[in-house]
mmCIF file of C-alpha atoms in Angstrom:
data_model
loop_
_atom_site.group_PDB
_atom_site.id
_atom_site.type_symbol
_atom_site.label_atom_id
_atom_site.label_comp_id
_atom_site.label_asym_id
_atom_site.label_seq_id
_atom_site.Cartn_x
_atom_site.Cartn_y
_atom_site.Cartn_z
ATOM 1 C CA UNK W 157 -28.403 29.571 -25.264
ATOM 2 C CA UNK W 158 -31.663 29.022 -23.509
ATOM 3 C CA UNK W 159 -32.646 26.047 -25.511
ATOM 4 C CA UNK W 160 -31.499 23.659 -28.278
ATOM 5 C CA UNK W 161 -31.696 25.506 -31.538
ATOM 6 C CA UNK W 162 -31.988 23.677 -34.917
ATOM 7 C CA UNK W 163 -31.796 25.108 -38.411
ATOM 8 C CA UNK W 164 -33.374 25.071 -40.964
ATOM 9 C CA UNK W 165 -36.849 24.354 -39.492
ATOM 10 C CA UNK W 166 -37.860 22.882 -42.903
ATOM 11 C CA UNK W 167 -35.852 21.774 -45.815
ATOM 12 C CA UNK W 168 -37.003 20.605 -49.201
ATOM 13 C CA UNK W 169 -34.314 19.149 -51.443
ATOM 14 C CA UNK W 170 -34.198 17.366 -54.773
ATOM 15 C CA UNK W 171 -33.175 13.635 -54.689
ATOM 16 C CA UNK W 172 -29.395 13.269 -55.071
ATOM 17 C CA UNK W 173 -28.554 16.593 -53.512
ATOM 18 C CA UNK W 174 -26.408 17.076 -50.257
ATOM 19 C CA UNK W 175 -27.972 18.627 -47.226
ATOM 20 C CA UNK W 176 -26.614 19.983 -43.953
ATOM 21 C CA UNK W 177 -28.611 20.258 -40.760
ATOM 22 C CA UNK W 178 -27.518 22.231 -37.889
ATOM 23 C CA UNK W 179 -27.812 21.955 -34.137
ATOM 24 C CA UNK W 180 -26.805 24.400 -31.399
ATOM 25 C CA UNK W 181 -26.991 22.660 -28.008
ATOM 26 C CA UNK W 182 -27.506 24.257 -24.620
ATOM 27 C CA UNK W 183 -24.519 25.925 -23.237
ATOM 28 C CA UNK W 184 -22.671 23.602 -20.860
ATOM 29 C CA UNK W 185 -24.250 20.541 -22.187
ATOM 30 C CA UNK W 186 -21.366 18.186 -23.092
ATOM 31 C CA UNK W 187 -23.574 15.531 -24.758
ATOM 32 C CA UNK W 188 -25.195 15.897 -28.103
ATOM 33 C CA UNK W 189 -27.563 13.334 -29.941
ATOM 34 C CA UNK W 190 -29.189 13.217 -33.243
ATOM 35 C CA UNK W 191 -32.378 11.224 -33.754
ATOM 36 C CA UNK W 192 -34.593 10.570 -36.850
ATOM 37 C CA UNK W 193 -38.272 10.313 -36.655
ATOM 38 C CA UNK W 194 -40.097 9.140 -39.759
ATOM 39 C CA UNK W 195 -43.793 10.091 -40.285
ATOM 40 C CA UNK W 196 -45.917 8.668 -37.394
ATOM 41 C CA UNK W 197 -43.005 6.646 -35.894
ATOM 42 C CA UNK W 198 -40.791 6.664 -32.912
ATOM 43 C CA UNK W 199 -37.441 8.026 -32.596
ATOM 44 C CA UNK W 200 -34.406 6.247 -34.209
ATOM 45 C CA UNK W 201 -31.056 6.983 -32.666
ATOM 46 C CA UNK W 202 -28.368 8.199 -35.237
ATOM 47 C CA UNK W 203 -25.278 9.405 -33.449
ATOM 48 C CA UNK W 204 -24.042 10.661 -30.103
ATOM 49 C CA UNK W 205 -21.256 13.126 -29.165
ATOM 50 C CA UNK W 206 -19.832 13.327 -25.644
ATOM 51 C CA UNK W 207 -17.081 16.018 -25.070
ATOM 52 C CA UNK W 208 -13.829 15.204 -26.848
ATOM 53 C CA UNK W 209 -14.596 11.564 -27.063
ATOM 54 C CA UNK W 210 -14.926 9.717 -30.358
ATOM 55 C CA UNK W 211 -18.592 9.810 -31.432
ATOM 56 C CA UNK W 212 -20.875 6.839 -31.323
ATOM 57 C CA UNK W 213 -21.919 6.424 -34.880
ATOM 58 C CA UNK W 214 -23.695 3.075 -34.395
ATOM 59 C CA UNK W 215 -27.038 4.274 -35.512
ATOM 60 C CA UNK W 216 -26.160 5.971 -38.796
ATOM 61 C CA UNK W 217 -28.114 4.150 -41.416
ATOM 62 C CA UNK W 218 -25.534 4.370 -44.234
ATOM 63 C CA UNK W 219 -22.357 5.903 -45.299
ATOM 64 C CA UNK W 220 -24.197 8.820 -46.779
ATOM 65 C CA UNK W 221 -24.870 10.093 -43.396
ATOM 66 C CA UNK W 222 -22.155 11.880 -41.240
ATOM 67 C CA UNK W 223 -21.968 14.359 -38.520
ATOM 68 C CA UNK W 224 -19.397 16.435 -36.793
ATOM 69 C CA UNK W 225 -19.294 18.633 -33.683
ATOM 70 C CA UNK W 226 -16.946 21.714 -33.722
ATOM 71 C CA UNK W 227 -15.467 22.940 -30.605
ATOM 72 C CA UNK W 228 -17.534 20.718 -28.478
ATOM 73 C CA UNK W 229 -20.678 22.851 -29.293
ATOM 74 C CA UNK W 230 -22.422 23.172 -32.628
ATOM 75 C CA UNK W 231 -23.112 20.082 -34.627
ATOM 76 C CA UNK W 232 -23.741 19.506 -38.371
ATOM 77 C CA UNK W 233 -25.439 16.352 -39.620
ATOM 78 C CA UNK W 234 -24.771 15.939 -43.360
ATOM 79 C CA UNK W 235 -26.753 13.635 -45.687
ATOM 80 C CA UNK W 236 -25.070 13.093 -49.095
ATOM 81 C CA UNK W 237 -26.916 12.146 -52.237
ATOM 82 C CA UNK W 238 -30.390 12.304 -50.529
ATOM 83 C CA UNK W 239 -32.916 9.574 -51.211
ATOM 84 C CA UNK W 240 -36.800 9.847 -50.727
ATOM 85 C CA UNK W 241 -36.550 7.501 -47.792
ATOM 86 C CA UNK W 242 -34.311 10.059 -46.016
ATOM 87 C CA UNK W 243 -37.616 12.313 -45.722
ATOM 88 C CA UNK W 244 -38.169 12.605 -41.901
ATOM 89 C CA UNK W 245 -37.832 14.997 -38.949
ATOM 90 C CA UNK W 246 -34.418 15.228 -37.696
ATOM 91 C CA UNK W 247 -34.113 15.974 -33.935
ATOM 92 C CA UNK W 248 -31.172 17.046 -31.969
ATOM 93 C CA UNK W 249 -30.856 16.841 -28.189
ATOM 94 C CA UNK W 250 -28.382 17.702 -25.591
ATOM 95 C CA UNK W 251 -27.769 16.791 -22.128
ATOM 96 C CA UNK W 252 -25.375 16.993 -19.239
ATOM 97 C CA UNK W 253 -22.740 14.251 -19.176
ATOM 98 C CA UNK W 254 -25.062 11.526 -19.039
ATOM 99 C CA UNK W 255 -28.329 10.659 -20.817
ATOM 100 C CA UNK W 256 -29.480 9.004 -17.529
ATOM 101 C CA UNK W 257 -30.713 12.479 -16.479
ATOM 102 C CA UNK W 258 -32.889 13.060 -19.712
ATOM 103 C CA UNK W 259 -32.378 15.177 -22.773
ATOM 104 C CA UNK W 260 -33.467 18.636 -23.983
ATOM 105 C CA UNK W 261 -34.743 18.521 -27.415
ATOM 106 C CA UNK W 262 -34.681 21.054 -30.304
ATOM 107 C CA UNK W 263 -37.724 21.618 -32.502
ATOM 108 C CA UNK W 264 -36.302 19.532 -35.261
ATOM 109 C CA UNK W 265 -35.779 19.917 -38.958
ATOM 110 C CA UNK W 266 -38.317 18.548 -41.242
ATOM 111 C CA UNK W 267 -36.500 17.123 -44.383
ATOM 112 C CA UNK W 268 -38.508 16.469 -47.567
ATOM 113 C CA UNK W 269 -36.744 14.785 -50.457
ATOM 114 C CA UNK W 270 -38.574 15.146 -53.780
ATOM 115 C CA UNK F 38 -31.387 -6.173 -25.207
ATOM 116 C CA UNK F 39 -33.121 -3.211 -23.649
ATOM 117 C CA UNK F 40 -36.388 -2.451 -25.144
ATOM 118 C CA UNK F 41 -39.258 -0.209 -24.444
ATOM 119 C CA UNK F 42 -42.943 -1.247 -25.452
ATOM 120 C CA UNK F 43 -45.994 0.914 -25.605
ATOM 121 C CA UNK F 44 -48.927 -1.115 -26.560
ATOM 122 C CA UNK F 45 -51.469 1.519 -27.142
ATOM 123 C CA UNK F 46 -50.914 3.219 -30.497
ATOM 124 C CA UNK F 47 -53.802 5.612 -30.055
ATOM 125 C CA UNK F 48 -56.115 6.661 -27.191
ATOM 126 C CA UNK F 49 -58.641 9.333 -26.515
ATOM 127 C CA UNK F 50 -60.164 10.887 -23.464
ATOM 128 C CA UNK F 51 -62.859 13.356 -22.658
ATOM 129 C CA UNK F 52 -61.718 16.672 -21.275
ATOM 130 C CA UNK F 53 -61.414 16.841 -17.500
ATOM 131 C CA UNK F 54 -61.318 12.945 -17.264
ATOM 132 C CA UNK F 55 -58.283 10.780 -16.390
ATOM 133 C CA UNK F 56 -56.280 8.594 -18.775
ATOM 134 C CA UNK F 57 -53.433 6.162 -18.304
ATOM 135 C CA UNK F 58 -50.834 5.381 -20.840
ATOM 136 C CA UNK F 59 -48.933 2.146 -20.505
ATOM 137 C CA UNK F 60 -45.316 1.349 -20.975
ATOM 138 C CA UNK F 61 -43.247 -1.752 -20.306
ATOM 139 C CA UNK F 62 -39.493 -2.231 -20.552
ATOM 140 C CA UNK F 63 -36.749 -4.769 -20.432
ATOM 141 C CA UNK F 64 -33.481 -4.373 -18.767
ATOM 142 C CA UNK F 65 -30.998 -6.172 -16.653
ATOM 143 C CA UNK F 66 -29.823 -3.030 -14.799
ATOM 144 C CA UNK F 67 -30.906 -2.215 -11.264
ATOM 145 C CA UNK F 68 -30.426 1.474 -10.974
ATOM 146 C CA UNK F 69 -31.780 3.649 -13.874
ATOM 147 C CA UNK F 70 -34.151 6.479 -14.789
ATOM 148 C CA UNK F 71 -37.379 6.303 -16.830
ATOM 149 C CA UNK F 72 -38.925 9.148 -18.757
ATOM 150 C CA UNK F 73 -42.100 10.234 -20.413
ATOM 151 C CA UNK F 74 -41.808 12.721 -23.218
ATOM 152 C CA UNK F 75 -44.808 14.684 -24.910
ATOM 153 C CA UNK F 76 -44.671 15.699 -28.503
ATOM 154 C CA UNK F 77 -47.445 18.205 -29.475
ATOM 155 C CA UNK F 78 -48.131 18.971 -33.289
ATOM 156 C CA UNK F 79 -45.427 21.552 -33.009
ATOM 157 C CA UNK F 80 -43.086 18.482 -32.805
ATOM 158 C CA UNK F 81 -41.090 19.908 -29.872
ATOM 159 C CA UNK F 82 -40.226 17.065 -27.568
ATOM 160 C CA UNK F 83 -40.963 18.008 -23.909
ATOM 161 C CA UNK F 84 -39.967 16.000 -20.735
ATOM 162 C CA UNK F 85 -43.169 15.466 -18.814
ATOM 163 C CA UNK F 86 -41.858 13.295 -15.916
ATOM 164 C CA UNK F 87 -38.851 11.359 -14.703
ATOM 165 C CA UNK F 88 -38.724 8.378 -12.323
ATOM 166 C CA UNK F 89 -35.687 7.064 -10.475
ATOM 167 C CA UNK F 90 -35.826 3.410 -10.174
ATOM 168 C CA UNK F 91 -34.297 3.211 -6.690
ATOM 169 C CA UNK F 92 -36.986 5.474 -5.386
ATOM 170 C CA UNK F 93 -40.114 3.605 -4.308
ATOM 171 C CA UNK F 94 -42.193 6.617 -4.432
ATOM 172 C CA UNK F 95 -44.040 7.329 -7.612
ATOM 173 C CA UNK F 96 -43.190 10.621 -9.258
ATOM 174 C CA UNK F 97 -45.762 13.320 -9.642
ATOM 175 C CA UNK F 98 -45.651 16.583 -11.598
ATOM 176 C CA UNK F 99 -49.006 18.499 -11.199
ATOM 177 C CA UNK F 100 -51.599 16.660 -13.177
ATOM 178 C CA UNK F 101 -49.057 13.955 -14.361
ATOM 179 C CA UNK F 102 -48.140 10.983 -12.174
ATOM 180 C CA UNK F 103 -46.491 7.575 -12.750
ATOM 181 C CA UNK F 104 -47.331 4.124 -11.615
ATOM 182 C CA UNK F 105 -43.848 2.500 -11.465
ATOM 183 C CA UNK F 106 -43.877 -1.224 -10.951
ATOM 184 C CA UNK F 107 -40.139 -2.198 -10.825
ATOM 185 C CA UNK F 108 -40.576 -5.888 -10.469
ATOM 186 C CA UNK F 109 -43.094 -5.935 -13.453
ATOM 187 C CA UNK F 110 -40.870 -3.502 -15.341
ATOM 188 C CA UNK F 111 -43.971 -1.343 -15.908
ATOM 189 C CA UNK F 112 -44.090 2.395 -16.070
ATOM 190 C CA UNK F 113 -47.433 3.891 -16.819
ATOM 191 C CA UNK F 114 -48.271 7.543 -17.066
ATOM 192 C CA UNK F 115 -51.616 8.922 -15.568
ATOM 193 C CA UNK F 116 -52.891 12.224 -16.740
ATOM 194 C CA UNK F 117 -55.567 13.654 -14.390
ATOM 195 C CA UNK F 118 -58.164 16.423 -15.371
ATOM 196 C CA UNK F 119 -57.249 16.130 -19.014
ATOM 197 C CA UNK F 120 -56.964 19.410 -20.989
ATOM 198 C CA UNK F 121 -57.138 20.087 -24.662
ATOM 199 C CA UNK F 122 -53.365 21.029 -24.663
ATOM 200 C CA UNK F 123 -52.548 17.498 -23.564
ATOM 201 C CA UNK F 124 -53.282 16.365 -27.128
ATOM 202 C CA UNK F 125 -50.006 15.012 -28.269
ATOM 203 C CA UNK F 126 -47.895 11.991 -28.816
ATOM 204 C CA UNK F 127 -46.399 10.461 -25.698
ATOM 205 C CA UNK F 128 -43.175 8.622 -25.686
ATOM 206 C CA UNK F 129 -41.782 6.421 -22.857
ATOM 207 C CA UNK F 130 -37.904 6.377 -22.845
ATOM 208 C CA UNK F 131 -35.282 4.443 -21.163
ATOM 209 C CA UNK F 132 -31.451 4.962 -21.003
ATOM 210 C CA UNK F 133 -29.816 2.211 -22.988
ATOM 211 C CA UNK F 134 -26.141 1.514 -22.407
ATOM 212 C CA UNK F 135 -24.217 0.869 -25.399
ATOM 213 C CA UNK F 136 -21.658 -1.715 -24.250
ATOM 214 C CA UNK F 137 -19.176 -1.048 -27.006
ATOM 215 C CA UNK F 138 -19.093 2.734 -26.723
ATOM 216 C CA UNK F 139 -19.747 2.869 -23.048
ATOM 217 C CA UNK F 140 -22.253 5.571 -23.635
ATOM 218 C CA UNK F 141 -25.975 5.879 -22.916
ATOM 219 C CA UNK F 142 -28.605 6.762 -25.262
ATOM 220 C CA UNK F 143 -32.364 7.123 -24.674
ATOM 221 C CA UNK F 144 -34.345 4.378 -26.384
ATOM 222 C CA UNK F 145 -37.853 5.349 -27.025
ATOM 223 C CA UNK F 146 -41.092 3.343 -27.371
ATOM 224 C CA UNK F 147 -43.147 3.897 -30.606
ATOM 225 C CA UNK F 148 -45.388 6.211 -28.895
ATOM 226 C CA UNK F 149 -49.091 6.660 -27.996
ATOM 227 C CA UNK F 150 -51.190 9.385 -29.810
ATOM 228 C CA UNK F 151 -53.493 10.795 -27.229
ATOM 229 C CA UNK F 152 -56.432 12.914 -28.284
ATOM 230 C CA UNK F 153 -58.347 14.956 -25.710
ATOM 231 C CA UNK F 154 -62.005 15.406 -26.694
ATOM 232 C CA UNK F 155 -63.882 18.603 -25.817
#
């Protein structure tokens, strides 16, 4: 597509429920990234996919967080047993092979855990 | 460790005036890129400008320019003729190499909230 698409735009969930956030990157971009942005804060790296290589999961805050990327394109970030501290904006970005050239971001998913 | 520091949490500027946002970083690498991103209230992160470290000439994009001081590891953003639409969070970013995974991820500063006042 023309840009990075994320869905849903907003998600309200009850504490303890599982949620899935979706990211559809720019066609031809082999790298895909997930970041988390808490209210008024900077961006916290979560996970990185590059082509068919094993993902870099070093930023995932706990084992409740997981992500997959199917067919080298669409990615899903799953948060199990959501907690109130998981409330944040989750941003997805994609890039050509290396982040050295910068990312293109989606509009993010605002997750609110009540 | 590679870090990015933005020391100005908030700034304001009168419309049509010029404002400079500061950013410093720490790296042991010699060739790299630096970025400024803008995040308006719509929360869409937009790439404003990119600087290549091996180029001595400062990057310019219309009203946006950088003052890149490689030795001082400083990368400031100057916005000339400020417009109301420039009101946003501005993030400085640097590609950090993960030595374990061998991959690069952008590391972001904590941001500067810029308000343009009519």
